[in-house]
């Protein structure tokens, strides 16, 4: 299964949706010139196609293996990660003060998309490290940054996040791992964590675990949680890895997908000597961890985009070759599936890149108001990016299997791997149901949706004045329904509580489809202007226009129709007694 990076698509979305040229005008991102961005995308495409993609199937069939507490990765994974490190790819968006390049997160997001499309299991390793970089940059001491952050940014060491315990999944406040102060100012960590992605491996010389734990006498629930750096190897005075810390990988999970990504059960302090170092203040661990998790949630949404892109490419190539009376790409229903895959993938990509650019503007805006506005947009979009885009990944991968027909159900074709790999993304880093509740319960009350909807309506006026006017009725109907649903939820629904919770998931879908349709229409409008000016590739630009129209015709009516399910309330959900279910 070859993988050519969708360079033209990525450049177009970075320009028209993320406004990379505008980001490059901010003092912090002046280096992100169009020429540099193009060069980075092209080189990342070579790494993805030539190094990551060829071992994707090997990773799926061989998987990670545990023996005597050590995890061994499939053939080629060590070399692929070494090539990633040698190319400096981990440094793209990181702080230059600690070895990073300081480039926009939006550009780094496009690079991460390529790597994830090529090999999702391997891409998870640097993705988790990127989250650790965010947490340490925001909350670490200068000494912690010099000791750990620089090494993670270089890629020499990797990072993990350790939240989950058997009794503490979504209910993080139920965790039992403890941290006891030691006389030397360090802490002794004791407990176990499950589902730790890349918790043990052989591709880097040290692993820096970020572990949530409770200190003595801490308050109950999430208010009593602190965050700790727990290195696999303690660090010598010269910065080199030293003695092995008192932690180990007990087991790795046998999973539906991402077989080459070691999902570990970690045990800390079996000999009561696991050394940890607190990040930030005591009992403020959730604040630091959410810095990491919000970054990770955008990247998990990106996984949905990435797998969708790979599944679409794979299914399209097969449909062009497979003959049943005639090539199956010539059949209307196969075209419907391919256009559905294409439209959903492009909508999710645009949403994800817009979210990443909002993060950039929140960090690098030129005034406080602009930064607050950008942060509000980033906060609003993050649960939508995570949930909508990962649902898209599963839906598109499933359609890919369908286009392959019976051969899609056969592992050797590789179509099933896309689906199996995609299926975890709606679950981890906060299930999609939790993302929907976060959107409704936390993000809508902040009110940032009002200015977003106003921006969308302003664009509709512009669309009506050009050749994209045919999209406007669909967009207006979808947005009107979304506004009604938003107002209903913001006012507490019929009774708040379960009524709002019952409508949260269809509301998030409604939100994603409507915003996705708007972003595709923006791209269609930009494509029309370029065609009129005689710029760009006409075939590519015409395809953007047609995709936006298909999405408007097929998906925006679905968005409007979700108003009923959103506002129906919870009565029917609980009308059957539990014992009769």
XYZ file of C-alpha atoms in Angstrom:
581
model
C 0.000 0.000 0.000
C 1.774 3.106 -1.198
C 1.047 6.500 0.297
C 1.590 9.720 -1.641
C 1.121 12.703 0.664
C -1.767 14.968 -0.477
C 0.551 17.966 -0.854
C -1.704 20.115 -3.041
C -4.630 19.591 -0.668
C -2.564 20.368 2.407
C -1.086 23.534 0.908
C -4.528 24.732 -0.149
C -6.089 24.186 3.281
C -3.124 25.758 5.059
C -3.490 28.840 2.857
C -7.270 29.227 2.705
C -8.393 27.909 6.110
C -5.432 28.091 8.502
C -4.212 31.304 6.806
C -0.578 30.281 7.042
C 0.492 33.495 5.261
C -1.248 35.454 8.030
C 0.465 33.373 10.704
C 3.814 34.103 9.046
C 3.160 37.818 9.549
C 3.138 37.333 13.320
C 6.576 38.056 14.823
C 6.806 34.612 16.400
C 6.270 32.825 13.081
C 8.159 35.016 10.626
C 10.277 32.056 9.529
C 7.215 30.203 8.208
C 7.509 31.540 4.660
C 5.638 29.814 1.810
C 8.896 28.452 0.421
C 9.898 26.966 3.772
C 6.445 25.490 4.328
C 6.492 23.877 0.873
C 9.949 22.435 1.472
C 8.910 21.021 4.848
C 5.780 19.387 3.430
C 7.693 17.868 0.528
C 10.436 16.458 2.748
C 7.887 15.125 5.224
C 6.145 13.474 2.289
C 9.363 11.681 1.388
C 9.828 10.434 4.955
C 6.207 9.320 5.164
C 6.105 7.574 1.792
C 9.610 6.169 1.794
C 10.219 5.236 5.441
C 7.005 5.118 7.503
C 4.526 3.665 4.987
C 6.543 0.611 3.862
C 6.616 -0.817 7.405
C 2.978 -0.116 8.261
C 1.829 -3.581 7.201
C 4.810 -5.238 8.916
C 3.891 -3.438 12.116
C 0.326 -4.706 11.889
C 1.281 -8.340 11.322
C 4.266 -8.569 13.696
C 3.127 -6.182 16.419
C 5.031 -5.113 19.509
C 6.350 -7.911 21.720
C 7.136 -8.057 25.447
C 9.782 -10.328 26.956
C 11.347 -9.993 30.408
C 9.936 -6.505 30.882
C 11.351 -5.183 27.600
C 9.278 -4.307 24.529
C 10.654 -4.979 21.060
C 9.159 -3.201 18.057
C 8.682 -4.781 14.609
C 11.413 -4.802 11.981
C 12.272 -1.354 10.678
C 10.650 0.673 13.456
C 13.880 1.597 15.234
C 15.395 2.739 11.956
C 12.278 4.697 10.991
C 12.201 6.528 14.311
C 15.930 7.242 13.990
C 15.294 8.802 10.574
C 12.529 10.918 12.111
C 14.889 12.151 14.830
C 17.766 12.733 12.420
C 15.517 14.919 10.277
C 14.649 17.102 13.276
C 10.928 16.549 12.825
C 10.132 16.612 16.545
C 11.536 20.135 16.772
C 9.132 21.797 14.302
C 6.706 23.549 16.644
C 8.785 23.524 19.825
C 10.277 26.506 21.657
C 13.597 27.625 20.083
C 14.967 28.280 23.584
C 15.057 24.512 24.110
C 16.085 23.339 20.656
C 12.853 23.773 18.721
C 12.223 25.588 15.447
C 9.258 27.622 16.681
C 7.140 27.024 13.578
C 3.324 27.145 13.633
C 1.394 24.241 15.104
C -0.754 24.353 11.959
C 2.260 23.496 9.808
C 3.395 20.809 12.246
C -0.154 19.432 12.097
C 0.113 18.948 8.341
C 3.380 17.073 8.831
C 1.854 14.910 11.560
C -1.056 14.105 9.239
C 1.348 12.634 6.705
C 3.194 10.540 9.279
C -0.056 9.228 10.754
C -1.513 8.353 7.360
C 1.667 6.464 6.555
C 1.926 4.588 9.850
C -0.467 5.404 12.674
C 1.116 3.020 15.186
C 4.584 4.537 14.793
C 3.294 8.117 14.655
C 1.790 7.713 18.121
C 5.264 7.777 19.662
C 6.137 11.351 18.606
C 2.517 12.427 19.128
C 2.709 11.547 22.832
C 6.087 13.254 23.055
C 4.567 16.414 21.591
C 2.002 16.426 24.387
C 4.751 16.041 26.978
C 6.582 18.948 25.348
C 3.491 21.126 25.750
C 3.074 20.227 29.432
C 6.731 20.758 30.316
C 6.948 24.003 28.345
C 3.917 25.441 30.144
C 4.424 24.079 33.660
C 7.985 22.815 34.122
C 10.742 24.572 36.040
C 13.777 25.851 34.177
C 15.827 22.962 35.527
C 13.188 20.462 34.368
C 13.150 22.051 30.939
C 16.918 21.889 30.586
C 17.051 18.309 31.857
C 14.038 16.725 30.159
C 12.408 19.076 27.666
C 15.485 19.559 25.492
C 15.938 15.801 25.132
C 12.292 15.184 24.247
C 12.349 18.001 21.695
C 15.443 16.510 20.077
C 13.697 13.131 19.933
C 16.489 11.415 21.837
C 13.994 10.701 24.621
C 10.256 10.142 24.319
C 7.341 11.116 26.546
C 4.154 9.459 27.755
C 1.057 10.439 29.696
C -0.073 8.208 32.587
C -3.646 8.835 33.719
C -5.671 5.658 33.514
C -6.008 3.014 36.219
C -8.359 0.008 36.292
C -10.907 1.899 38.430
C -10.077 5.358 37.048
C -10.754 5.735 33.348
C -12.974 8.680 32.486
C -13.357 9.162 36.256
C -9.767 10.358 36.719
C -10.490 11.507 40.251
C -10.740 7.869 41.367
C -7.032 7.199 40.807
C -5.038 5.596 43.640
C -1.385 5.975 42.602
C 0.458 7.754 45.404
C 3.403 10.120 45.676
C 5.224 10.326 49.006
C 7.751 13.102 49.698
C 11.387 12.058 50.175
C 13.963 13.965 52.283
C 15.886 15.060 49.171
C 12.888 16.932 47.723
C 11.941 14.214 45.255
C 8.882 11.967 45.517
C 8.377 8.219 45.637
C 5.705 7.033 43.242
C 3.731 3.850 43.896
C 0.877 2.376 41.891
C -0.061 1.056 38.488
C -1.348 2.567 35.265
C -3.045 0.887 32.316
C -3.408 1.696 28.613
C -0.130 3.644 28.506
C 0.691 4.238 24.856
C 4.366 3.653 24.058
C 5.006 3.149 27.777
C 7.950 0.834 27.052
C 9.947 0.434 23.836
C 13.394 0.170 22.309
C 13.484 3.119 19.880
C 14.891 5.786 22.246
C 17.419 5.791 25.083
C 15.036 7.091 27.761
C 11.293 7.432 28.341
C 9.919 10.318 30.403
C 6.601 9.353 31.952
C 4.246 12.098 33.124
C 2.299 10.434 35.922
C -0.763 11.587 37.858
C -0.661 10.658 41.560
C -1.986 11.673 44.983
C 0.153 13.194 47.706
C -0.507 12.502 51.426
C -3.575 14.326 52.728
C -4.626 15.575 49.302
C -8.284 16.484 48.690
C -10.567 13.870 47.198
C -11.331 13.807 43.489
C -9.497 15.704 40.788
C -8.632 18.591 43.127
C -6.165 16.331 44.936
C -4.112 15.164 41.960
C -0.522 16.187 41.198
C 1.649 15.563 38.127
C 5.121 14.028 38.239
C 8.040 13.450 35.911
C 9.037 9.799 36.285
C 11.970 8.863 34.015
C 12.657 5.279 32.983
C 16.324 5.987 33.671
C 17.341 8.547 36.258
C 19.432 11.344 34.793
C 23.095 11.800 35.663
C 24.613 15.196 36.436
C 25.962 15.383 32.875
C 22.467 14.816 31.428
C 23.017 11.220 30.366
C 20.718 8.329 31.349
C 21.844 6.707 34.593
C 20.434 4.051 36.899
C 17.169 2.301 36.042
C 14.237 3.749 37.983
C 11.902 1.482 39.941
C 9.266 1.071 37.248
C 8.448 -1.650 34.749
C 6.096 -2.704 32.011
C 4.041 -5.614 33.339
C 2.175 -6.446 30.138
C 1.104 -5.113 26.766
C -2.421 -5.317 25.423
C -3.560 -7.490 22.505
C -5.644 -4.994 20.565
C -8.022 -4.696 17.628
C -5.624 -2.351 15.835
C -2.423 -0.276 16.077
C -0.613 -3.530 16.840
C 2.870 -2.011 16.614
C 2.040 0.646 19.207
C 2.830 -0.909 22.608
C -0.100 -0.281 24.959
C 1.393 -0.964 28.366
C 0.389 -1.748 31.912
C 2.992 0.077 33.996
C 3.932 -0.659 37.593
C 5.628 2.031 39.668
C 7.450 1.457 42.955
C 7.417 -2.317 43.330
C 10.550 -1.876 45.461
C 9.330 1.410 46.999
C 12.043 3.380 45.201
C 10.414 4.918 42.120
C 11.708 8.492 41.937
C 9.459 11.254 40.651
C 9.706 15.033 40.332
C 6.633 17.239 40.719
C 5.583 19.440 37.800
C 3.925 22.664 38.878
C 2.139 23.023 42.194
C 0.881 20.278 44.459
C -2.750 19.318 43.733
C -2.603 21.204 40.406
C -1.842 18.175 38.276
C -5.048 18.235 36.256
C -4.305 21.747 35.020
C -0.920 20.607 33.743
C -2.306 17.381 32.330
C -5.064 19.190 30.447
C -2.399 21.245 28.697
C -1.093 17.951 27.397
C -4.517 16.440 26.754
C -5.927 19.373 24.788
C -2.944 19.159 22.459
C -3.384 15.389 22.243
C -7.104 15.703 21.482
C -6.420 17.823 18.425
C -3.815 15.311 17.309
C -6.217 12.424 17.863
C -8.765 14.236 15.722
C -6.000 14.471 13.156
C -5.642 10.686 13.333
C -9.194 10.454 12.056
C -8.287 12.696 9.124
C -5.107 10.742 8.452
C -6.684 7.300 8.413
C -9.578 8.625 6.326
C -7.121 9.987 3.753
C -5.229 6.694 3.571
C -8.434 4.652 3.318
C -9.738 6.941 0.561
C -6.531 6.670 -1.458
C -6.547 2.893 -1.092
C -10.220 2.465 -2.020
C -9.953 4.847 -4.971
C -6.991 2.952 -6.431
C -8.883 -0.338 -6.080
C -12.080 1.069 -7.601
C -10.154 2.211 -10.669
C -8.675 -1.263 -11.175
C -11.448 -3.666 -10.136
C -13.624 -4.787 -13.055
C -17.119 -6.185 -12.521
C -18.774 -5.827 -15.941
C -16.931 -2.499 -16.003
C -14.540 -0.782 -13.619
C -16.419 -0.318 -10.380
C -15.418 3.362 -10.176
C -17.936 3.872 -12.995
C -20.888 2.731 -10.861
C -22.983 5.440 -9.222
C -23.086 3.825 -5.789
C -19.317 3.402 -5.702
C -18.980 7.042 -6.746
C -21.341 7.968 -3.913
C -19.142 6.155 -1.422
C -15.955 7.684 -2.816
C -17.408 11.197 -2.760
C -18.647 10.624 0.787
C -15.148 9.557 1.807
C -13.615 12.550 0.048
C -16.092 15.113 1.375
C -15.945 13.972 4.991
C -12.157 13.747 4.928
C -11.739 17.239 3.502
C -14.249 18.714 5.956
C -12.486 17.106 8.923
C -9.085 18.227 7.661
C -10.242 21.828 7.329
C -11.732 21.765 10.832
C -8.542 20.326 12.319
C -6.247 22.822 10.571
C -8.508 25.711 11.632
C -8.304 24.455 15.225
C -4.503 24.227 15.059
C -4.244 27.742 13.631
C -6.442 29.060 16.453
C -3.966 27.544 18.926
C -1.157 29.349 17.090
C -2.957 32.682 17.262
C -3.759 32.174 20.936
C -0.054 31.749 21.644
C 1.365 34.314 19.245
C -1.302 36.968 18.668
C -0.246 40.593 18.651
C -2.688 41.802 21.326
C -4.534 40.392 24.322
C -7.983 40.616 22.734
C -6.894 38.727 19.625
C -5.262 36.069 21.757
C -8.341 35.662 23.952
C -10.578 35.378 20.888
C -8.279 32.781 19.369
C -8.090 30.814 22.608
C -11.865 30.831 22.846
C -12.128 29.455 19.310
C -9.481 26.813 20.015
C -11.322 25.747 23.177
C -14.654 25.581 21.349
C -13.331 23.582 18.406
C -11.139 21.081 20.259
C -13.899 18.646 21.348
C -15.467 18.923 17.888
C -12.151 18.258 16.173
C -11.488 15.253 18.376
C -14.918 13.637 18.143
C -16.198 14.610 14.701
C -12.918 13.856 12.948
C -12.408 10.487 14.621
C -15.981 9.490 13.799
C -15.178 10.481 10.219
C -12.084 8.281 10.314
C -14.124 5.236 11.313
C -16.914 5.987 8.820
C -14.532 6.533 5.918
C -12.442 3.466 6.746
C -15.622 1.382 6.888
C -16.653 2.653 3.460
C -13.209 1.709 2.223
C -13.805 -1.884 3.300
C -17.190 -1.770 1.549
C -15.675 -0.606 -1.738
C -13.235 -3.517 -1.616
C -16.215 -5.829 -1.165
C -15.333 -9.340 -0.045
C -11.649 -8.581 -0.450
C -12.020 -5.787 2.087
C -12.849 -8.449 4.663
C -9.592 -10.238 3.849
C -6.660 -8.973 5.885
C -4.116 -9.249 3.077
C -5.610 -6.339 1.132
C -4.965 -3.946 4.024
C -8.394 -2.286 3.889
C -9.364 -3.851 7.201
C -6.262 -2.467 8.916
C -7.423 1.088 8.277
C -10.715 0.320 10.002
C -9.102 -1.533 12.905
C -6.541 1.221 13.465
C -9.176 3.964 13.227
C -11.511 2.394 15.778
C -9.472 3.392 18.834
C -9.516 7.106 18.044
C -13.134 7.763 19.178
C -12.252 6.063 22.485
C -8.936 7.331 23.815
C -7.988 10.823 25.003
C -11.558 11.216 26.244
C -14.344 9.233 24.580
C -16.385 11.036 21.977
C -19.374 11.053 24.303
C -17.283 12.933 26.850
C -16.168 15.350 24.125
C -19.822 16.027 23.325
C -20.584 16.689 26.985
C -17.546 18.962 27.211
C -18.804 20.928 24.213
C -22.309 21.315 25.621
C -21.500 21.639 29.308
C -18.289 23.677 29.295
C -17.644 25.266 25.925
C -21.071 26.583 24.919
C -21.477 28.575 28.171
C -18.273 30.454 27.299
C -20.185 32.064 24.417
C -17.480 31.929 21.725
C -19.939 30.206 19.383
C -21.734 33.529 18.866
C -18.829 35.191 17.062
C -18.082 31.992 15.118
C -21.647 31.820 13.837
C -21.493 35.532 12.963
C -18.326 34.923 10.949
C -20.053 32.097 9.116
C -23.044 34.271 8.236
C -20.748 37.008 6.961
C -19.135 34.468 4.649
C -22.541 33.337 3.385
C -23.106 36.868 2.085
C -19.842 36.668 0.167
C -20.682 33.220 -1.201
C -24.035 34.514 -2.457
C -22.221 37.120 -4.532
C -20.073 34.634 -6.437
C -20.566 31.323 -8.178
C -20.935 29.485 -4.866
C -24.346 31.036 -4.261
C -25.991 27.657 -4.799
C -24.457 26.444 -1.558
C -25.913 29.233 0.551
C -29.457 27.858 1.097
C -28.011 24.604 2.428
C -25.581 26.491 4.652
C -28.253 28.853 5.967
C -30.647 26.012 6.796
C -27.938 24.071 8.622
C -26.721 27.093 10.577
C -30.264 28.148 11.498
C -30.889 24.681 12.919
C -27.527 24.727 14.705
C -28.323 28.122 16.250
C -31.689 26.838 17.458
C -30.088 23.748 18.960
C -27.327 25.814 20.563
C -29.796 28.231 22.128
C -31.910 25.346 23.431
C -28.879 23.711 25.035
C -27.444 26.979 26.350
C -30.773 27.745 28.009
C -30.692 24.379 29.769
C -32.893 22.417 27.389
C -36.158 21.152 28.751
C -34.717 20.582 32.200
C -30.925 20.538 31.738
C -29.093 17.508 33.100
C -30.062 14.357 31.232
C -31.919 16.298 28.545
C -28.766 18.138 27.553
C -26.690 14.983 27.844
C -29.103 13.111 25.591
C -28.673 15.690 22.852
C -24.929 16.229 23.190
C -23.658 13.644 20.701
C -26.080 14.511 17.877
C -25.339 18.173 18.599
C -21.608 17.666 18.151
C -22.245 15.857 14.862
C -24.508 18.711 13.784
C -21.815 21.227 14.724
C -19.095 19.344 12.845
C -21.153 18.930 9.682
C -22.231 22.574 9.615
C -18.783 24.006 10.274
C -17.314 21.481 7.842
C -19.737 22.566 5.131
C -18.840 26.208 5.731
C -15.112 25.489 5.494
C -15.570 23.530 2.265
C -17.578 26.431 0.843
C -14.746 28.802 1.773
C -12.370 26.585 -0.152
C -14.733 26.446 -3.120
C -14.947 30.241 -3.132
C -11.149 30.514 -3.074
C -10.915 27.947 -5.868
C -13.376 29.940 -7.975
C -11.298 33.093 -7.566
C -8.125 31.289 -8.579
C -9.793 29.806 -11.623
C -11.029 33.249 -12.652
C -7.499 34.594 -12.292
C -5.998 31.730 -14.272
C -4.018 30.503 -11.262
C -3.434 26.966 -10.051
C -4.372 23.534 -11.368
C -7.868 23.692 -12.908
C -8.593 20.004 -12.227
C -7.737 20.351 -8.545
C -9.680 23.595 -8.157
C -12.766 22.272 -9.938
C -12.676 19.207 -7.687
C -12.732 21.498 -4.633
C -15.854 23.209 -5.966
C -17.628 19.933 -6.735
C -16.726 18.422 -3.359
C -18.192 21.435 -1.554
C -21.395 21.117 -3.571
C -21.660 17.375 -2.890
C -21.169 17.958 0.830
C -23.777 20.720 0.874
C -26.318 18.587 -0.951
C -25.722 15.364 0.967
C -24.605 16.320 4.476
C -25.936 19.764 5.346
C -29.560 18.539 5.178
C -28.513 15.824 7.639
C -27.140 18.510 9.936
C -30.403 20.454 9.855
C -32.369 17.263 10.515
C -30.450 16.668 13.747
C -32.294 19.540 15.454
C -35.029 17.113 16.484
C -32.748 14.508 18.085
C -30.775 17.243 19.860
C -33.846 18.807 21.463
C -35.940 15.702 22.071
C -34.716 15.251 25.621
C -33.971 12.131 27.623
C -37.446 10.816 28.428
C -37.414 8.035 25.834
C -33.870 6.991 26.784
C -35.008 6.117 30.301
C -38.573 5.016 29.537
C -37.647 1.318 29.600
C -36.710 0.177 33.117
C -33.101 -0.950 33.458
C -34.094 -4.518 34.282
C -36.126 -4.701 31.050
C -33.322 -3.557 28.766
